[in-house]
mmCIF file with all atom_site columns, C-alpha atoms in Angstrom:
data_model
loop_
_atom_site.group_PDB
_atom_site.id
_atom_site.type_symbol
_atom_site.label_atom_id
_atom_site.label_alt_id
_atom_site.label_comp_id
_atom_site.label_asym_id
_atom_site.label_entity_id
_atom_site.label_seq_id
_atom_site.pdbx_PDB_ins_code
_atom_site.Cartn_x
_atom_site.Cartn_y
_atom_site.Cartn_z
_atom_site.occupancy
_atom_site.B_iso_or_equiv
_atom_site.pdbx_formal_charge
_atom_site.auth_seq_id
_atom_site.auth_comp_id
_atom_site.auth_asym_id
_atom_site.auth_atom_id
_atom_site.pdbx_PDB_model_num
ATOM 1   C CA . MET A 1 1   ? -171.064 31.515  41.970 1.00 40.00 ? 483 MET A CA 1
ATOM 2   C CA . LYS A 1 2   ? -167.498 32.341  40.147 1.00 37.00 ? 484 LYS A CA 1
ATOM 3   C CA . SER A 1 3   ? -167.329 28.877  39.015 1.00 39.00 ? 485 SER A CA 1
ATOM 4   C CA . LEU A 1 4   ? -170.807 29.198  37.544 1.00 36.00 ? 486 LEU A CA 1
ATOM 5   C CA . LEU A 1 5   ? -170.219 32.355  36.265 1.00 36.00 ? 487 LEU A CA 1
ATOM 6   C CA . ALA A 1 6   ? -167.055 30.942  34.421 1.00 40.00 ? 488 ALA A CA 1
ATOM 7   C CA . ILE A 1 7   ? -168.879 28.230  33.398 1.00 36.00 ? 489 ILE A CA 1
ATOM 8   C CA . GLY A 1 8   ? -171.700 30.037  31.624 1.00 39.00 ? 490 GLY A CA 1
ATOM 9   C CA . LEU A 1 9   ? -168.897 33.012  29.844 1.00 34.00 ? 491 LEU A CA 1
ATOM 10  C CA . CYS A 1 10  ? -166.986 30.070  28.850 1.00 35.00 ? 492 CYS A CA 1
ATOM 11  C CA . ALA A 1 11  ? -169.710 28.342  27.094 1.00 36.00 ? 493 ALA A CA 1
ATOM 12  C CA . LEU A 1 12  ? -170.956 31.614  25.755 1.00 34.00 ? 494 LEU A CA 1
ATOM 13  C CA . LEU A 1 13  ? -167.275 32.566  24.282 1.00 35.00 ? 495 LEU A CA 1
ATOM 14  C CA . ILE A 1 14  ? -166.399 29.474  23.276 1.00 31.00 ? 496 ILE A CA 1
ATOM 15  C CA . PRO A 1 15  ? -165.957 30.187  19.493 1.00 31.00 ? 497 PRO A CA 1
ATOM 16  C CA . ILE A 1 16  ? -163.449 33.379  20.407 1.00 30.00 ? 498 ILE A CA 1
ATOM 17  C CA . LEU A 1 17  ? -161.387 32.016  23.566 1.00 32.00 ? 499 LEU A CA 1
ATOM 18  C CA . ALA A 1 18  ? -158.588 29.099  22.960 1.00 31.00 ? 500 ALA A CA 1
ATOM 19  C CA . GLY A 1 19  ? -158.892 28.525  27.006 1.00 31.00 ? 501 GLY A CA 1
ATOM 20  C CA . CYS A 1 20  ? -162.560 27.686  26.960 1.00 29.00 ? 502 CYS A CA 1
ATOM 21  C CA . LYS A 1 21  ? -162.860 23.876  25.792 1.00 27.00 ? 503 LYS A CA 1
ATOM 22  C CA . ALA A 1 22  ? -165.995 22.579  24.180 1.00 28.00 ? 504 ALA A CA 1
ATOM 23  C CA . SER A 1 23  ? -167.244 19.291  24.378 1.00 31.00 ? 505 SER A CA 1
ATOM 24  C CA . VAL A 1 24  ? -167.850 18.864  20.994 1.00 31.00 ? 506 VAL A CA 1
ATOM 25  C CA . PRO A 1 25  ? -167.355 15.210  19.683 1.00 37.00 ? 507 PRO A CA 1
ATOM 26  C CA . ASN A 1 26  ? -164.261 15.499  17.314 1.00 40.00 ? 508 ASN A CA 1
ATOM 27  C CA . ALA A 1 27  ? -163.528 19.233  16.576 1.00 38.00 ? 509 ALA A CA 1
ATOM 28  C CA . THR A 1 28  ? -160.330 19.511  15.185 1.00 40.00 ? 510 THR A CA 1
ATOM 29  C CA . SER A 1 29  ? -158.428 21.836  13.644 1.00 37.00 ? 511 SER A CA 1
ATOM 30  C CA . ASN A 1 30  ? -157.987 20.415  10.300 1.00 47.00 ? 512 ASN A CA 1
ATOM 31  C CA . ALA A 1 31  ? -160.758 20.619  9.014  1.00 42.00 ? 513 ALA A CA 1
ATOM 32  C CA . GLY A 1 32  ? -160.038 22.661  6.196  1.00 47.00 ? 514 GLY A CA 1
ATOM 33  C CA . ASN A 1 33  ? -161.185 19.827  3.627  1.00 59.00 ? 515 ASN A CA 1
ATOM 34  C CA . GLY A 1 34  ? -164.716 20.015  4.685  1.00 60.00 ? 516 GLY A CA 1
ATOM 35  C CA . ALA A 1 35  ? -164.492 16.736  6.881  1.00 72.00 ? 517 ALA A CA 1
ATOM 36  C CA . THR A 1 36  ? -166.097 18.231  9.949  1.00 64.00 ? 518 THR A CA 1
ATOM 37  C CA . THR A 1 37  ? -167.879 16.772  12.696 1.00 63.00 ? 519 THR A CA 1
ATOM 38  C CA . ALA A 1 38  ? -171.016 18.654  14.303 1.00 61.00 ? 520 ALA A CA 1
ATOM 39  C CA . GLY A 1 39  ? -171.613 18.561  17.659 1.00 74.00 ? 521 GLY A CA 1
ATOM 40  C CA . VAL A 1 40  ? -174.032 15.786  19.105 1.00 84.00 ? 522 VAL A CA 1
ATOM 41  C CA . SER A 1 41  ? -175.455 17.227  22.668 1.00 93.00 ? 523 SER A CA 1
ATOM 42  C CA . LEU A 1 42  ? -176.436 14.212  25.408 1.00 96.00 ? 524 LEU A CA 1
ATOM 43  C CA . ASP A 1 43  ? -180.004 15.668  26.103 1.00 97.00 ? 525 ASP A CA 1
ATOM 44  C CA . GLN A 1 44  ? -180.285 15.552  21.863 1.00 97.00 ? 526 GLN A CA 1
ATOM 45  C CA . ALA A 1 45  ? -178.792 11.532  22.095 1.00 98.00 ? 527 ALA A CA 1
ATOM 46  C CA . ARG A 1 46  ? -180.613 10.752  24.760 1.00 98.00 ? 528 ARG A CA 1
ATOM 47  C CA . LYS A 1 47  ? -183.977 12.499  22.742 1.00 98.00 ? 529 LYS A CA 1
ATOM 48  C CA . GLU A 1 48  ? -183.014 10.763  19.471 1.00 98.00 ? 530 GLU A CA 1
ATOM 49  C CA . LEU A 1 49  ? -182.763 7.242   21.497 1.00 98.00 ? 531 LEU A CA 1
ATOM 50  C CA . SER A 1 50  ? -185.672 7.499   23.123 1.00 98.00 ? 532 SER A CA 1
ATOM 51  C CA . ALA A 1 51  ? -187.436 7.438   19.620 1.00 98.00 ? 533 ALA A CA 1
ATOM 52  C CA . LEU A 1 52  ? -185.640 4.786   17.600 1.00 98.00 ? 534 LEU A CA 1
ATOM 53  C CA . PRO A 1 53  ? -187.255 1.977   16.674 1.00 98.00 ? 535 PRO A CA 1
ATOM 54  C CA . ILE A 1 54  ? -186.608 -1.239  18.302 1.00 98.00 ? 536 ILE A CA 1
ATOM 55  C CA . LYS A 1 55  ? -186.479 -4.386  16.337 1.00 97.00 ? 537 LYS A CA 1
ATOM 56  C CA . GLY A 1 56  ? -184.564 -7.877  15.724 1.00 95.00 ? 538 GLY A CA 1
ATOM 57  C CA . PRO A 1 57  ? -181.675 -7.601  13.637 1.00 94.00 ? 539 PRO A CA 1
ATOM 58  C CA . VAL A 1 58  ? -182.134 -8.762  9.941  1.00 95.00 ? 540 VAL A CA 1
ATOM 59  C CA . SER A 1 59  ? -180.291 -11.621 8.300  1.00 95.00 ? 541 SER A CA 1
ATOM 60  C CA . MET A 1 60  ? -177.097 -10.577 6.513  1.00 96.00 ? 542 MET A CA 1
ATOM 61  C CA . ALA A 1 61  ? -178.194 -12.528 3.095  1.00 95.00 ? 543 ALA A CA 1
ATOM 62  C CA . GLY A 1 62  ? -177.213 -10.081 0.402  1.00 95.00 ? 544 GLY A CA 1
ATOM 63  C CA . TYR A 1 63  ? -174.601 -8.276  2.391  1.00 97.00 ? 545 TYR A CA 1
ATOM 64  C CA . SER A 1 64  ? -171.183 -6.937  0.721  1.00 97.00 ? 546 SER A CA 1
ATOM 65  C CA . ARG A 1 65  ? -168.955 -3.899  1.345  1.00 97.00 ? 547 ARG A CA 1
ATOM 66  C CA . ASP A 1 66  ? -170.329 -3.087  -2.579 1.00 98.00 ? 548 ASP A CA 1
ATOM 67  C CA . GLN A 1 67  ? -173.712 -2.385  -1.330 1.00 98.00 ? 549 GLN A CA 1
ATOM 68  C CA . PHE A 1 68  ? -172.434 0.748   0.373  1.00 98.00 ? 550 PHE A CA 1
ATOM 69  C CA . GLY A 1 69  ? -170.496 1.907   -2.989 1.00 98.00 ? 551 GLY A CA 1
ATOM 70  C CA . PRO A 1 70  ? -166.910 2.379   -4.027 1.00 98.00 ? 552 PRO A CA 1
ATOM 71  C CA . ALA A 1 71  ? -164.634 2.170   -0.584 1.00 98.00 ? 553 ALA A CA 1
ATOM 72  C CA . TRP A 1 72  ? -163.971 5.815   0.438  1.00 98.00 ? 554 TRP A CA 1
ATOM 73  C CA . THR A 1 73  ? -165.658 7.292   -3.055 1.00 98.00 ? 555 THR A CA 1
ATOM 74  C CA . ASP A 1 74  ? -165.516 11.343  -3.172 1.00 98.00 ? 556 ASP A CA 1
ATOM 75  C CA . ASP A 1 75  ? -168.843 10.634  -5.103 1.00 97.00 ? 557 ASP A CA 1
ATOM 76  C CA . ASN A 1 76  ? -171.067 11.735  -2.206 1.00 98.00 ? 558 ASN A CA 1
ATOM 77  C CA . ASN A 1 77  ? -173.425 13.934  -0.364 1.00 97.00 ? 559 ASN A CA 1
ATOM 78  C CA . ASP A 1 78  ? -171.572 14.753  2.854  1.00 97.00 ? 560 ASP A CA 1
ATOM 79  C CA . PRO A 1 79  ? -169.366 17.292  4.032  1.00 95.00 ? 561 PRO A CA 1
ATOM 80  C CA . GLY A 1 80  ? -166.319 16.684  2.596  1.00 95.00 ? 562 GLY A CA 1
ATOM 81  C CA . GLY A 1 81  ? -167.828 15.591  -0.670 1.00 97.00 ? 563 GLY A CA 1
ATOM 82  C CA . HIS A 1 82  ? -166.632 15.895  -3.862 1.00 97.00 ? 564 HIS A CA 1
ATOM 83  C CA . ASN A 1 83  ? -163.753 18.095  -2.794 1.00 97.00 ? 565 ASN A CA 1
ATOM 84  C CA . ASN A 1 84  ? -161.373 15.652  -5.424 1.00 96.00 ? 566 ASN A CA 1
ATOM 85  C CA . CYS A 1 85  ? -160.165 14.104  -1.497 1.00 97.00 ? 567 CYS A CA 1
ATOM 86  C CA . ASP A 1 86  ? -161.089 10.820  -1.022 1.00 97.00 ? 568 ASP A CA 1
ATOM 87  C CA . THR A 1 87  ? -162.996 10.281  2.205  1.00 98.00 ? 569 THR A CA 1
ATOM 88  C CA . ARG A 1 88  ? -160.121 8.385   3.792  1.00 98.00 ? 570 ARG A CA 1
ATOM 89  C CA . ASP A 1 89  ? -157.536 11.006  3.358  1.00 97.00 ? 571 ASP A CA 1
ATOM 90  C CA . ASP A 1 90  ? -159.988 13.778  4.600  1.00 98.00 ? 572 ASP A CA 1
ATOM 91  C CA . ILE A 1 91  ? -160.568 11.518  7.919  1.00 98.00 ? 573 ILE A CA 1
ATOM 92  C CA . LEU A 1 92  ? -156.980 11.258  8.487  1.00 98.00 ? 574 LEU A CA 1
ATOM 93  C CA . ARG A 1 93  ? -156.631 14.898  7.541  1.00 97.00 ? 575 ARG A CA 1
ATOM 94  C CA . ARG A 1 94  ? -159.126 15.777  9.961  1.00 98.00 ? 576 ARG A CA 1
ATOM 95  C CA . ASP A 1 95  ? -157.911 13.552  13.130 1.00 98.00 ? 577 ASP A CA 1
ATOM 96  C CA . LEU A 1 96  ? -154.262 13.409  12.553 1.00 98.00 ? 578 LEU A CA 1
ATOM 97  C CA . THR A 1 97  ? -151.858 16.103  14.194 1.00 98.00 ? 579 THR A CA 1
ATOM 98  C CA . GLY A 1 98  ? -148.445 16.989  12.716 1.00 98.00 ? 580 GLY A CA 1
ATOM 99  C CA . LEU A 1 99  ? -150.007 15.885  9.175  1.00 98.00 ? 581 LEU A CA 1
ATOM 100 C CA . SER A 1 100 ? -147.404 15.873  6.299  1.00 97.00 ? 582 SER A CA 1
ATOM 101 C CA . PRO A 1 101 ? -147.922 17.134  3.529  1.00 96.00 ? 583 PRO A CA 1
ATOM 102 C CA . ALA A 1 102 ? -149.691 20.252  5.586  1.00 95.00 ? 584 ALA A CA 1
ATOM 103 C CA . SER A 1 103 ? -152.068 20.647  2.449  1.00 94.00 ? 585 SER A CA 1
ATOM 104 C CA . GLY A 1 104 ? -153.066 18.220  -0.333 1.00 93.00 ? 586 GLY A CA 1
ATOM 105 C CA . CYS A 1 105 ? -154.897 15.529  0.077  1.00 95.00 ? 587 CYS A CA 1
ATOM 106 C CA . THR A 1 106 ? -152.683 12.030  0.452  1.00 95.00 ? 588 THR A CA 1
ATOM 107 C CA . ILE A 1 107 ? -151.488 12.259  3.838  1.00 96.00 ? 589 ILE A CA 1
ATOM 108 C CA . GLN A 1 108 ? -148.146 10.259  4.540  1.00 97.00 ? 590 GLN A CA 1
ATOM 109 C CA . SER A 1 109 ? -147.569 10.800  8.072  1.00 98.00 ? 591 SER A CA 1
ATOM 110 C CA . GLY A 1 110 ? -149.054 11.991  10.786 1.00 98.00 ? 592 GLY A CA 1
ATOM 111 C CA . THR A 1 111 ? -149.934 11.415  14.627 1.00 98.00 ? 593 THR A CA 1
ATOM 112 C CA . LEU A 1 112 ? -153.020 9.791   15.674 1.00 98.00 ? 594 LEU A CA 1
ATOM 113 C CA . HIS A 1 113 ? -154.208 10.589  19.261 1.00 98.00 ? 595 HIS A CA 1
ATOM 114 C CA . ASP A 1 114 ? -156.504 7.851   19.722 1.00 98.00 ? 596 ASP A CA 1
ATOM 115 C CA . VAL A 1 115 ? -160.150 8.090   20.786 1.00 98.00 ? 597 VAL A CA 1
ATOM 116 C CA . TYR A 1 116 ? -160.692 4.306   21.416 1.00 98.00 ? 598 TYR A CA 1
ATOM 117 C CA . THR A 1 117 ? -157.504 3.380   23.424 1.00 98.00 ? 599 THR A CA 1
ATOM 118 C CA . GLY A 1 118 ? -155.726 6.690   24.634 1.00 98.00 ? 600 GLY A CA 1
ATOM 119 C CA . LYS A 1 119 ? -152.309 5.632   22.760 1.00 98.00 ? 601 LYS A CA 1
ATOM 120 C CA . THR A 1 120 ? -150.374 7.626   20.484 1.00 98.00 ? 602 THR A CA 1
ATOM 121 C CA . ILE A 1 121 ? -149.486 6.192   17.228 1.00 98.00 ? 603 ILE A CA 1
ATOM 122 C CA . ALA A 1 122 ? -147.726 7.426   14.360 1.00 98.00 ? 604 ALA A CA 1
ATOM 123 C CA . PHE A 1 123 ? -149.120 7.238   11.128 1.00 98.00 ? 605 PHE A CA 1
ATOM 124 C CA . GLN A 1 124 ? -146.543 6.168   7.978  1.00 98.00 ? 606 GLN A CA 1
ATOM 125 C CA . ARG A 1 125 ? -148.337 5.623   4.620  1.00 97.00 ? 607 ARG A CA 1
ATOM 126 C CA . GLY A 1 126 ? -146.834 2.433   3.123  1.00 96.00 ? 608 GLY A CA 1
ATOM 127 C CA . PRO A 1 127 ? -146.798 -1.149  4.562  1.00 96.00 ? 609 PRO A CA 1
ATOM 128 C CA . LYS A 1 128 ? -147.421 -0.506  7.704  1.00 95.00 ? 610 LYS A CA 1
ATOM 129 C CA . SER A 1 129 ? -150.040 2.043   7.446  1.00 97.00 ? 611 SER A CA 1
ATOM 130 C CA . THR A 1 130 ? -153.281 -0.354  8.527  1.00 97.00 ? 612 THR A CA 1
ATOM 131 C CA . VAL A 1 131 ? -151.709 0.898   12.328 1.00 98.00 ? 613 VAL A CA 1
ATOM 132 C CA . VAL A 1 132 ? -154.488 3.830   11.806 1.00 98.00 ? 614 VAL A CA 1
ATOM 133 C CA . GLN A 1 133 ? -157.627 2.928   10.485 1.00 98.00 ? 615 GLN A CA 1
ATOM 134 C CA . ILE A 1 134 ? -160.916 4.629   9.464  1.00 98.00 ? 616 ILE A CA 1
ATOM 135 C CA . ASP A 1 135 ? -163.706 3.105   11.415 1.00 98.00 ? 617 ASP A CA 1
ATOM 136 C CA . HIS A 1 136 ? -167.285 3.398   11.156 1.00 98.00 ? 618 HIS A CA 1
ATOM 137 C CA . MET A 1 137 ? -169.390 3.903   14.077 1.00 98.00 ? 619 MET A CA 1
ATOM 138 C CA . VAL A 1 138 ? -172.016 2.307   13.205 1.00 98.00 ? 620 VAL A CA 1
ATOM 139 C CA . ALA A 1 139 ? -170.579 -0.530  11.452 1.00 98.00 ? 621 ALA A CA 1
ATOM 140 C CA . LEU A 1 140 ? -171.576 -1.081  7.972  1.00 98.00 ? 622 LEU A CA 1
ATOM 141 C CA . GLY A 1 141 ? -172.907 -4.781  8.731  1.00 98.00 ? 623 GLY A CA 1
ATOM 142 C CA . ASN A 1 142 ? -174.651 -3.698  11.525 1.00 98.00 ? 624 ASN A CA 1
ATOM 143 C CA . ALA A 1 143 ? -176.648 -1.030  9.475  1.00 98.00 ? 625 ALA A CA 1
ATOM 144 C CA . TRP A 1 144 ? -177.023 -3.829  7.124  1.00 98.00 ? 626 TRP A CA 1
ATOM 145 C CA . GLN A 1 145 ? -178.777 -5.952  9.564  1.00 97.00 ? 627 GLN A CA 1
ATOM 146 C CA . THR A 1 146 ? -180.725 -2.837  10.777 1.00 98.00 ? 628 THR A CA 1
ATOM 147 C CA . GLY A 1 147 ? -182.337 -0.815  7.926  1.00 98.00 ? 629 GLY A CA 1
ATOM 148 C CA . ALA A 1 148 ? -179.888 -0.004  5.312  1.00 98.00 ? 630 ALA A CA 1
ATOM 149 C CA . GLN A 1 149 ? -181.223 -3.277  2.789  1.00 97.00 ? 631 GLN A CA 1
ATOM 150 C CA . GLN A 1 150 ? -184.100 -0.185  3.093  1.00 97.00 ? 632 GLN A CA 1
ATOM 151 C CA . LEU A 1 151 ? -182.086 2.577   1.420  1.00 98.00 ? 633 LEU A CA 1
ATOM 152 C CA . SER A 1 152 ? -181.469 3.552   -1.592 1.00 98.00 ? 634 SER A CA 1
ATOM 153 C CA . ALA A 1 153 ? -177.926 3.114   -3.127 1.00 98.00 ? 635 ALA A CA 1
ATOM 154 C CA . ALA A 1 154 ? -176.866 6.650   -2.997 1.00 98.00 ? 636 ALA A CA 1
ATOM 155 C CA . ARG A 1 155 ? -177.853 6.684   0.502  1.00 98.00 ? 637 ARG A CA 1
ATOM 156 C CA . ARG A 1 156 ? -175.881 3.800   1.740  1.00 98.00 ? 638 ARG A CA 1
ATOM 157 C CA . GLN A 1 157 ? -172.972 5.167   0.002  1.00 98.00 ? 639 GLN A CA 1
ATOM 158 C CA . ASP A 1 158 ? -173.986 8.637   1.918  1.00 98.00 ? 640 ASP A CA 1
ATOM 159 C CA . LEU A 1 159 ? -173.667 6.588   5.051  1.00 98.00 ? 641 LEU A CA 1
ATOM 160 C CA . ALA A 1 160 ? -170.281 4.659   4.614  1.00 98.00 ? 642 ALA A CA 1
ATOM 161 C CA . ASN A 1 161 ? -168.381 8.199   4.014  1.00 98.00 ? 643 ASN A CA 1
ATOM 162 C CA . ASP A 1 162 ? -170.623 10.463  5.979  1.00 98.00 ? 644 ASP A CA 1
ATOM 163 C CA . PRO A 1 163 ? -167.728 12.156  8.731  1.00 98.00 ? 645 PRO A CA 1
ATOM 164 C CA . LEU A 1 164 ? -170.041 11.647  11.725 1.00 98.00 ? 646 LEU A CA 1
ATOM 165 C CA . ASN A 1 165 ? -170.024 8.055   10.922 1.00 98.00 ? 647 ASN A CA 1
ATOM 166 C CA . LEU A 1 166 ? -165.968 7.670   10.664 1.00 98.00 ? 648 LEU A CA 1
ATOM 167 C CA . GLN A 1 167 ? -163.169 8.054   13.122 1.00 98.00 ? 649 GLN A CA 1
ATOM 168 C CA . ALA A 1 168 ? -159.142 7.520   12.699 1.00 98.00 ? 650 ALA A CA 1
ATOM 169 C CA . VAL A 1 169 ? -158.717 4.889   15.215 1.00 98.00 ? 651 VAL A CA 1
ATOM 170 C CA . ASP A 1 170 ? -156.187 2.067   16.327 1.00 98.00 ? 652 ASP A CA 1
ATOM 171 C CA . GLY A 1 171 ? -156.039 -0.674  13.792 1.00 98.00 ? 653 GLY A CA 1
ATOM 172 C CA . PRO A 1 172 ? -156.356 -3.591  16.284 1.00 98.00 ? 654 PRO A CA 1
ATOM 173 C CA . ALA A 1 173 ? -159.096 -2.395  17.745 1.00 98.00 ? 655 ALA A CA 1
ATOM 174 C CA . ASN A 1 174 ? -161.468 -1.607  15.117 1.00 98.00 ? 656 ASN A CA 1
ATOM 175 C CA . GLU A 1 175 ? -160.660 -5.456  13.589 1.00 98.00 ? 657 GLU A CA 1
ATOM 176 C CA . GLN A 1 176 ? -161.709 -6.383  17.373 1.00 98.00 ? 658 GLN A CA 1
ATOM 177 C CA . LYS A 1 177 ? -164.500 -4.533  17.098 1.00 98.00 ? 659 LYS A CA 1
ATOM 178 C CA . GLY A 1 178 ? -165.728 -5.888  13.584 1.00 98.00 ? 660 GLY A CA 1
ATOM 179 C CA . ASP A 1 179 ? -169.458 -5.295  13.162 1.00 97.00 ? 661 ASP A CA 1
ATOM 180 C CA . GLN A 1 180 ? -170.363 -5.389  16.497 1.00 98.00 ? 662 GLN A CA 1
ATOM 181 C CA . ASP A 1 181 ? -172.986 -2.766  18.355 1.00 98.00 ? 663 ASP A CA 1
ATOM 182 C CA . ALA A 1 182 ? -173.022 -0.926  21.330 1.00 98.00 ? 664 ALA A CA 1
ATOM 183 C CA . ALA A 1 183 ? -174.319 -4.060  23.292 1.00 98.00 ? 665 ALA A CA 1
ATOM 184 C CA . ASN A 1 184 ? -171.525 -5.749  22.283 1.00 98.00 ? 666 ASN A CA 1
ATOM 185 C CA . TRP A 1 185 ? -168.505 -3.802  21.656 1.00 98.00 ? 667 TRP A CA 1
ATOM 186 C CA . LEU A 1 186 ? -167.355 -0.058  23.382 1.00 98.00 ? 668 LEU A CA 1
ATOM 187 C CA . PRO A 1 187 ? -164.320 1.600   23.198 1.00 98.00 ? 669 PRO A CA 1
ATOM 188 C CA . PRO A 1 188 ? -161.293 0.433   25.697 1.00 98.00 ? 670 PRO A CA 1
ATOM 189 C CA . GLU A 1 189 ? -161.196 4.025   26.690 1.00 98.00 ? 671 GLU A CA 1
ATOM 190 C CA . LYS A 1 190 ? -163.884 4.970   29.031 1.00 97.00 ? 672 LYS A CA 1
ATOM 191 C CA . GLY A 1 191 ? -163.906 8.332   28.658 1.00 97.00 ? 673 GLY A CA 1
ATOM 192 C CA . TYR A 1 192 ? -164.743 8.340   24.920 1.00 98.00 ? 674 TYR A CA 1
ATOM 193 C CA . ARG A 1 193 ? -168.028 6.163   25.116 1.00 98.00 ? 675 ARG A CA 1
ATOM 194 C CA . CYS A 1 194 ? -170.788 8.495   25.627 1.00 97.00 ? 676 CYS A CA 1
ATOM 195 C CA . THR A 1 195 ? -169.344 10.587  22.474 1.00 97.00 ? 677 THR A CA 1
ATOM 196 C CA . TYR A 1 196 ? -169.064 6.933   20.573 1.00 98.00 ? 678 TYR A CA 1
ATOM 197 C CA . VAL A 1 197 ? -172.733 6.306   21.594 1.00 98.00 ? 679 VAL A CA 1
ATOM 198 C CA . GLU A 1 198 ? -174.153 9.579   20.925 1.00 98.00 ? 680 GLU A CA 1
ATOM 199 C CA . ARG A 1 199 ? -172.461 9.753   17.789 1.00 98.00 ? 681 ARG A CA 1
ATOM 200 C CA . GLN A 1 200 ? -174.129 5.951   16.682 1.00 98.00 ? 682 GLN A CA 1
ATOM 201 C CA . VAL A 1 201 ? -177.737 7.430   17.524 1.00 98.00 ? 683 VAL A CA 1
ATOM 202 C CA . ALA A 1 202 ? -177.215 10.452  15.438 1.00 98.00 ? 684 ALA A CA 1
ATOM 203 C CA . VAL A 1 203 ? -175.715 8.099   12.713 1.00 98.00 ? 685 VAL A CA 1
ATOM 204 C CA . LYS A 1 204 ? -179.041 5.721   13.326 1.00 98.00 ? 686 LYS A CA 1
ATOM 205 C CA . THR A 1 205 ? -181.545 8.452   13.681 1.00 98.00 ? 687 THR A CA 1
ATOM 206 C CA . ALA A 1 206 ? -180.022 10.456  10.401 1.00 98.00 ? 688 ALA A CA 1
ATOM 207 C CA . TYR A 1 207 ? -180.484 7.231   8.139  1.00 98.00 ? 689 TYR A CA 1
ATOM 208 C CA . SER A 1 208 ? -183.624 5.917   9.569  1.00 98.00 ? 690 SER A CA 1
ATOM 209 C CA . LEU A 1 209 ? -181.635 3.217   11.061 1.00 98.00 ? 691 LEU A CA 1
ATOM 210 C CA . TRP A 1 210 ? -183.761 0.885   13.830 1.00 98.00 ? 692 TRP A CA 1
ATOM 211 C CA . ILE A 1 211 ? -181.862 -0.746  17.590 1.00 98.00 ? 693 ILE A CA 1
ATOM 212 C CA . THR A 1 212 ? -182.229 -3.723  18.967 1.00 98.00 ? 694 THR A CA 1
ATOM 213 C CA . ALA A 1 213 ? -183.466 -4.321  22.471 1.00 98.00 ? 695 ALA A CA 1
ATOM 214 C CA . ALA A 1 214 ? -179.999 -5.501  23.863 1.00 98.00 ? 696 ALA A CA 1
ATOM 215 C CA . GLU A 1 215 ? -178.500 -2.280  21.730 1.00 98.00 ? 697 GLU A CA 1
ATOM 216 C CA . HIS A 1 216 ? -181.056 0.364   23.622 1.00 98.00 ? 698 HIS A CA 1
ATOM 217 C CA . ASP A 1 217 ? -180.209 -0.918  26.866 1.00 98.00 ? 699 ASP A CA 1
ATOM 218 C CA . ALA A 1 218 ? -176.738 -0.634  26.366 1.00 98.00 ? 700 ALA A CA 1
ATOM 219 C CA . MET A 1 219 ? -176.745 2.743   25.124 1.00 98.00 ? 701 MET A CA 1
ATOM 220 C CA . GLN A 1 220 ? -179.444 3.997   27.498 1.00 98.00 ? 702 GLN A CA 1
ATOM 221 C CA . THR A 1 221 ? -176.756 2.836   30.365 1.00 98.00 ? 703 THR A CA 1
ATOM 222 C CA . VAL A 1 222 ? -173.617 4.508   28.671 1.00 98.00 ? 704 VAL A CA 1
ATOM 223 C CA . LEU A 1 223 ? -175.743 7.717   28.187 1.00 98.00 ? 705 LEU A CA 1
ATOM 224 C CA . GLY A 1 224 ? -176.958 7.170   31.931 1.00 97.00 ? 706 GLY A CA 1
ATOM 225 C CA . SER A 1 225 ? -173.726 7.562   32.959 1.00 96.00 ? 707 SER A CA 1
ATOM 226 C CA . CYS A 1 226 ? -172.783 10.508  30.869 1.00 95.00 ? 708 CYS A CA 1
ATOM 227 C CA . GLY A 1 227 ? -172.087 13.816  32.779 1.00 82.00 ? 709 GLY A CA 1
#
C-alpha cells in the first residue's frame, strides 16, 4: 500500500516536487523559447493508433524538401514559431544541456544525451556540428507518402517545424533512419521506443496522415510492450 500511495502522490505532485519523475516525452528545463513537447500518454497513443487509417503508401513523385517550406523557418504556427529564432536552434536549446550561450538564439555548444542511442555527444557549432542532427520523427518523405501531399503548404510547413515531431539526435543514427517508418527502423535504444512510437502516432493523428499495414503492426507491437 505504501508504494502505491507514493506513486499516487508523485503523480499528483509532479509540478512541485523535483524528486518525482514524470513519463513525459522530452520534458526539459530549456523550454523558455516555447519549443516544448506535450506529454503523450500510452493509452492515448493506443487509441489514436487504432483510429489511424491504414492504406498503402503513394508515390514519392513530386517530393522535395521544399514542399515543406524553407528549412527551419521561424514562420510557422507551432510552439516556438515567430519567436525570431530558427527552429533548429529552438530544438537544440530544448534538447541539449550545458548550453553556451545560456540565452539567445544561436547555440554555440552544449551536450546531447541522445535518446536514440544512449550516447553522450558534445555539440560544437562549426564543421563538425552534424554530429548532432534534428530528426523528423515522422520523416518528411514518409509523411509525403502517407497524406501530406493533400495538406496545404502552410500545414506542411507546420509539420516540418512542430516540436512534437522534432528531436535532437545522434547524426549517424538519423542518417541511418532516413525516410523509414516504424516498420523498418526503430531507435537502437530500446528504452526510448515507446516514446518514439507514441510521438509518431500523435504526429500522424494531428496532421491527418495514415499508416501502412506493416507500420501499424510494428507500432502496435511496440505499444503492446510498453508498461
